[in-house]
Short mmCIF file of C-alpha atoms in Angstrom, two decimals:
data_model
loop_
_atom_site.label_atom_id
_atom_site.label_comp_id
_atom_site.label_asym_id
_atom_site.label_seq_id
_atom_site.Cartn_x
_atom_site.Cartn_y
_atom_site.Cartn_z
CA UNK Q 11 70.64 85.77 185.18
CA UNK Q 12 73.45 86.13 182.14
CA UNK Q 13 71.50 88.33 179.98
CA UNK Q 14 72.50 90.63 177.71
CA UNK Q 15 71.34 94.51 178.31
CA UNK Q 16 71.61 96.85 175.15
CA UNK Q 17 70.06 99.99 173.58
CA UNK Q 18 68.34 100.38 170.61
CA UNK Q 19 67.01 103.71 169.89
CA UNK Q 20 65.99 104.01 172.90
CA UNK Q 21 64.35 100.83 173.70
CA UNK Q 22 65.94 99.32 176.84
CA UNK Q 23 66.24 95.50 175.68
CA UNK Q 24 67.30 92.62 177.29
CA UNK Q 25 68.29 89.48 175.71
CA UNK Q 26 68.02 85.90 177.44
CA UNK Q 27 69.87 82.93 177.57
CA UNK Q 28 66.76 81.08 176.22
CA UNK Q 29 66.40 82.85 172.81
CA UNK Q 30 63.85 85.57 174.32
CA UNK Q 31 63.75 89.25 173.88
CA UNK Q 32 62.20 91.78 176.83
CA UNK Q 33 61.23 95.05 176.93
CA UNK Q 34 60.76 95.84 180.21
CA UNK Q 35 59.10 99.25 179.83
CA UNK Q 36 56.64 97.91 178.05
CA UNK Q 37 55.85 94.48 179.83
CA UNK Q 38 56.71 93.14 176.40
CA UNK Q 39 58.22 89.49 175.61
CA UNK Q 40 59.53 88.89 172.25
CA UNK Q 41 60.25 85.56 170.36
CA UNK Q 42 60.76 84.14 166.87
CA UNK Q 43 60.53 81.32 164.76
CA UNK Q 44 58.57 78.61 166.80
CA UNK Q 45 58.00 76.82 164.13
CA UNK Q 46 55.25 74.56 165.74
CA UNK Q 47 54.22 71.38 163.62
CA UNK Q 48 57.53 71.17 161.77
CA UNK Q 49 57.18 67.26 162.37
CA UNK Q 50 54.03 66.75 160.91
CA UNK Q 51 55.09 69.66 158.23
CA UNK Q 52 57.84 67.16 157.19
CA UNK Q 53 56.35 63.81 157.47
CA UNK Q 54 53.43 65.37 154.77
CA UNK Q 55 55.47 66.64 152.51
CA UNK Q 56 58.32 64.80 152.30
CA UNK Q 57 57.82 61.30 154.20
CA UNK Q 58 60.69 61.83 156.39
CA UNK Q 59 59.56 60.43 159.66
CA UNK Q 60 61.43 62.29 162.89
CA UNK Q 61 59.41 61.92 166.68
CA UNK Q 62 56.54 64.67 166.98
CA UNK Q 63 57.19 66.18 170.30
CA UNK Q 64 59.04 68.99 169.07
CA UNK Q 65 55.42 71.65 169.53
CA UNK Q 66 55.25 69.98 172.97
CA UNK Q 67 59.16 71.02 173.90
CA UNK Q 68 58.54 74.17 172.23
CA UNK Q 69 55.74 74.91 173.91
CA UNK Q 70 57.38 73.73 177.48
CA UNK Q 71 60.07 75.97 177.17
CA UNK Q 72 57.87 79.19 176.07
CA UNK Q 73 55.41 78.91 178.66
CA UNK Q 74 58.74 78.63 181.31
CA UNK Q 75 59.66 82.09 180.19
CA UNK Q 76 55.74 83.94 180.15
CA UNK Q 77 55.48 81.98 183.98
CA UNK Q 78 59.52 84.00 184.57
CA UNK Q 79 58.73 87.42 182.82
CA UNK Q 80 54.51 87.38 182.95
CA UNK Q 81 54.39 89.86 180.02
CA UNK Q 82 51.50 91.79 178.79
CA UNK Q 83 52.59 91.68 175.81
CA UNK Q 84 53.84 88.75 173.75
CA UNK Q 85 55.36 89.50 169.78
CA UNK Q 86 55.87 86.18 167.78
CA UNK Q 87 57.84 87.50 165.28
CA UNK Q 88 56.50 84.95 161.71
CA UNK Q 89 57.07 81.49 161.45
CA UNK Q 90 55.10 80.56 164.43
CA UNK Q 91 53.72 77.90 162.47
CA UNK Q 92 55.61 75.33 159.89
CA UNK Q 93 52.88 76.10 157.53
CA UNK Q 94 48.84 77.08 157.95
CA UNK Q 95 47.93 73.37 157.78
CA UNK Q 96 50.33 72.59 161.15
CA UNK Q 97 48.02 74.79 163.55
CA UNK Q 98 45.24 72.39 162.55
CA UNK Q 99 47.62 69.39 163.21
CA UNK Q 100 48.53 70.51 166.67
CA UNK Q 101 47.07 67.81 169.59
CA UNK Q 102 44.38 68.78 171.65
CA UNK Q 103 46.75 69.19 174.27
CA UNK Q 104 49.02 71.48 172.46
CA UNK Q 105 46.23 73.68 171.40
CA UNK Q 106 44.95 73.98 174.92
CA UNK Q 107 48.71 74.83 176.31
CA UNK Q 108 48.81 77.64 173.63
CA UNK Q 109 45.11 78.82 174.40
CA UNK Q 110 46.43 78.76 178.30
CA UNK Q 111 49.82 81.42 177.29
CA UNK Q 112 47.72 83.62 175.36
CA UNK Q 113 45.07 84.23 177.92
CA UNK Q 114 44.91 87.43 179.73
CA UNK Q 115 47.65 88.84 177.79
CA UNK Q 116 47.73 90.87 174.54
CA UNK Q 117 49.30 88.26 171.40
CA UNK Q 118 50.44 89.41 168.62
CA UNK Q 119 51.50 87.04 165.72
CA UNK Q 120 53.87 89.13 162.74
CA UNK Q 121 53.30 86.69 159.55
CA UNK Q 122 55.97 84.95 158.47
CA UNK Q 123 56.76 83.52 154.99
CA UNK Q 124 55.99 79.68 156.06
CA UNK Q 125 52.80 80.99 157.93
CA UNK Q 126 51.69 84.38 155.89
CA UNK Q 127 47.92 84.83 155.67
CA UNK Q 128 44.97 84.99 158.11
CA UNK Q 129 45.91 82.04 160.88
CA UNK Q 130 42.65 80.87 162.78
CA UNK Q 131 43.54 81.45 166.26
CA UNK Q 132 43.16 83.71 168.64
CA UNK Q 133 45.14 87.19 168.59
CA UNK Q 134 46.62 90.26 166.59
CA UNK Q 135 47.96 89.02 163.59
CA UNK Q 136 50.06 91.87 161.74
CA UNK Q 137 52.74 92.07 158.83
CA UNK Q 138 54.20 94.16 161.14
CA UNK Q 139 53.93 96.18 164.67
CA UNK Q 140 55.86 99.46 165.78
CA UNK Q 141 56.16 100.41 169.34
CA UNK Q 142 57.42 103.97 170.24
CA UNK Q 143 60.24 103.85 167.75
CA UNK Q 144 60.83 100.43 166.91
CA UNK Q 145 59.31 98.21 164.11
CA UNK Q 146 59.07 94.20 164.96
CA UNK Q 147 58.87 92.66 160.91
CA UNK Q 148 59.59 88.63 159.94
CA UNK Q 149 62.24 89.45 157.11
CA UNK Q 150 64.67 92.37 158.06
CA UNK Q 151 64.24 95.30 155.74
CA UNK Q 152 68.15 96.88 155.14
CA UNK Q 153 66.93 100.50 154.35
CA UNK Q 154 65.07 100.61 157.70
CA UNK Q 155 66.50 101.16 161.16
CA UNK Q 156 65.50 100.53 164.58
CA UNK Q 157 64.20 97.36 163.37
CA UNK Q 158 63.90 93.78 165.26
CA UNK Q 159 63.10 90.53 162.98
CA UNK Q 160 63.58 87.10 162.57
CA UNK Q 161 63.91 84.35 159.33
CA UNK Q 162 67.39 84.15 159.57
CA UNK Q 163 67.65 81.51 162.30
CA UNK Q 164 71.27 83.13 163.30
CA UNK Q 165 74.02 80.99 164.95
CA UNK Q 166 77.56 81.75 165.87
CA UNK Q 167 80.55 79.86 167.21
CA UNK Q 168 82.41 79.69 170.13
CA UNK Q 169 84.96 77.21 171.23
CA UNK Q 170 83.85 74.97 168.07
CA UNK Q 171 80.92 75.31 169.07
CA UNK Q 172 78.10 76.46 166.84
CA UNK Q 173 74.98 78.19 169.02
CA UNK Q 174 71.66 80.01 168.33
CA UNK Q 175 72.41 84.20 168.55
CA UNK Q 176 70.75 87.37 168.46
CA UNK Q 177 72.34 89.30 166.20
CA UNK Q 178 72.68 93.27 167.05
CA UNK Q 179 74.30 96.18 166.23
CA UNK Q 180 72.89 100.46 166.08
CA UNK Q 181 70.31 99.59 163.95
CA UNK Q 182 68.43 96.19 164.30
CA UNK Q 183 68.61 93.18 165.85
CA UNK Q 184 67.73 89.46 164.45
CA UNK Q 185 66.43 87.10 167.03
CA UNK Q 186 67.67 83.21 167.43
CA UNK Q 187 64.96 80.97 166.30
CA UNK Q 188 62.67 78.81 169.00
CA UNK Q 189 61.52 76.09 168.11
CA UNK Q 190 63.12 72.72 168.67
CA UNK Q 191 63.51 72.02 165.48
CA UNK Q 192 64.48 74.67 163.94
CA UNK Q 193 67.73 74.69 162.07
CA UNK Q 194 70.24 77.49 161.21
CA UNK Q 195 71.98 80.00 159.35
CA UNK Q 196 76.12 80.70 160.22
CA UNK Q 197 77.13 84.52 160.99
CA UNK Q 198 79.24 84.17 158.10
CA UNK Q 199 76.64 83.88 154.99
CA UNK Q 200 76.11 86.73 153.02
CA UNK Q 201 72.32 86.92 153.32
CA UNK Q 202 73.12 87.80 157.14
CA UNK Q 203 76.33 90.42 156.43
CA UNK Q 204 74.35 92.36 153.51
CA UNK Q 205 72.06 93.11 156.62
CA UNK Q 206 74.47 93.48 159.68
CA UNK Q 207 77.12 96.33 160.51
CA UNK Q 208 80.63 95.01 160.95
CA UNK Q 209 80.59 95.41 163.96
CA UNK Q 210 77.83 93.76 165.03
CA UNK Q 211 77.54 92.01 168.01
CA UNK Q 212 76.33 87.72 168.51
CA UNK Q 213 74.63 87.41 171.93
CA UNK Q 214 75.16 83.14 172.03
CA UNK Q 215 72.18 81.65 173.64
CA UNK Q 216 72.61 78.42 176.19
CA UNK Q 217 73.32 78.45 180.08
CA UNK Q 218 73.72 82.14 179.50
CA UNK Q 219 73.91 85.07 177.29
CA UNK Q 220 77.64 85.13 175.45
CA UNK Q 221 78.30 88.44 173.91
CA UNK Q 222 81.13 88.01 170.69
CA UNK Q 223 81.94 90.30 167.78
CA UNK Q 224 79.67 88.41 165.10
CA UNK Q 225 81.76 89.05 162.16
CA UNK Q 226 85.48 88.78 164.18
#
């Protein structure tokens, strides 16, 4: 309940309150940015020490929404991983809740720029996928249209309130990022409005899906 329903060349998508993406002709669930070993990314590279349970929560909260929506078909659209050496970092635990989503179901992983290059796991991994008439890419591409990505990490406010978004307007749409950890990237910079039509929508994430101009 409180998702957002919208068109993109004729791709009936839904967008949820939890940062996911559906395509329900296609028994397809999208989602970006996990991010998974950002802790252990951090704490070898730059000694900064924060609790490791983030790929646990992460993981929690993305097999909620494959038990709510049972796709065929899951797209992680790059940055799935902190960097190459976090999938080998992952518990034994984590690696066997991941093994446990991807079974049974086609799993495609889009390379990112923290996780570009072959990644030793299971699935489709891709620079990039199209379906019908939509491309699914890490890094939106301005000259192309019908286009859904990632990187950008979007959030939006409301009420003060600064909140993941999906970002969408007649030709793409940029997905909230995932993972617990994951940080940010206001409406307002200009990386984001070289990308976006003015009059592009923010779909806030949260209890549910809060549709605002992005760029009011």
């Amino acid at each position: 309940m409180g998702e957002y329903n919208f068109m993109l060349h004729g791709a009936h998508l839904t967008a949820h309150p939890s940062g996911v993406l559906t395509w329900g002709d296609e028994n397809l669930m999208i989602v970006s940015d996990l991010h998974l070993g950002k802790s252990s990314r951090m704490a070898r590279r730059s000694g900064v020490l924060v609790p490791p349970y983030e790929t646990t929560d992460t993981l929690a909260r993305l097999t909620e929404e494959i038990i709510r929506f049972l796709p065929k078909r899951v797209i992680c659209l790059g940055d799935s991983f902190d960097d190459l050496r976090a999938l080998d970092e992952l518990s034994d635990d984590d690696n066997a809740q991941l093994s446990s989503l991807m079974a049974g179901r086609e799993w495609i992983w889009i390379e990112g720029n923290h996780d570009a290059g072959p990644v030793h796991i299971g699935g489709t991994h891709l620079a990039d996928l199209t379906i019908g008439t939509v491309t699914f890419r890490h890094i939106a591409d301005p000259k192309e249209v019908a286009e859904i990505s990632g990187h950008y990490h979007p959030k939006a406010q409301l009420a003060g309130r600064s909140r993941p978004c999906f970002l969408i307007d007649k030709t793409r749409v940029v997905m909230p990022a995932f993972g617990t950890y994951t940080g940010g990237l206001r409406v307002t910079d200009p990386a984001i409005q070289k990308i976006m039509q003015k009059d592009a929508l923010a779909v806030l994430t949260g209890d549910k899906a809060r549709c605002i101009p992005a760029f009011s």
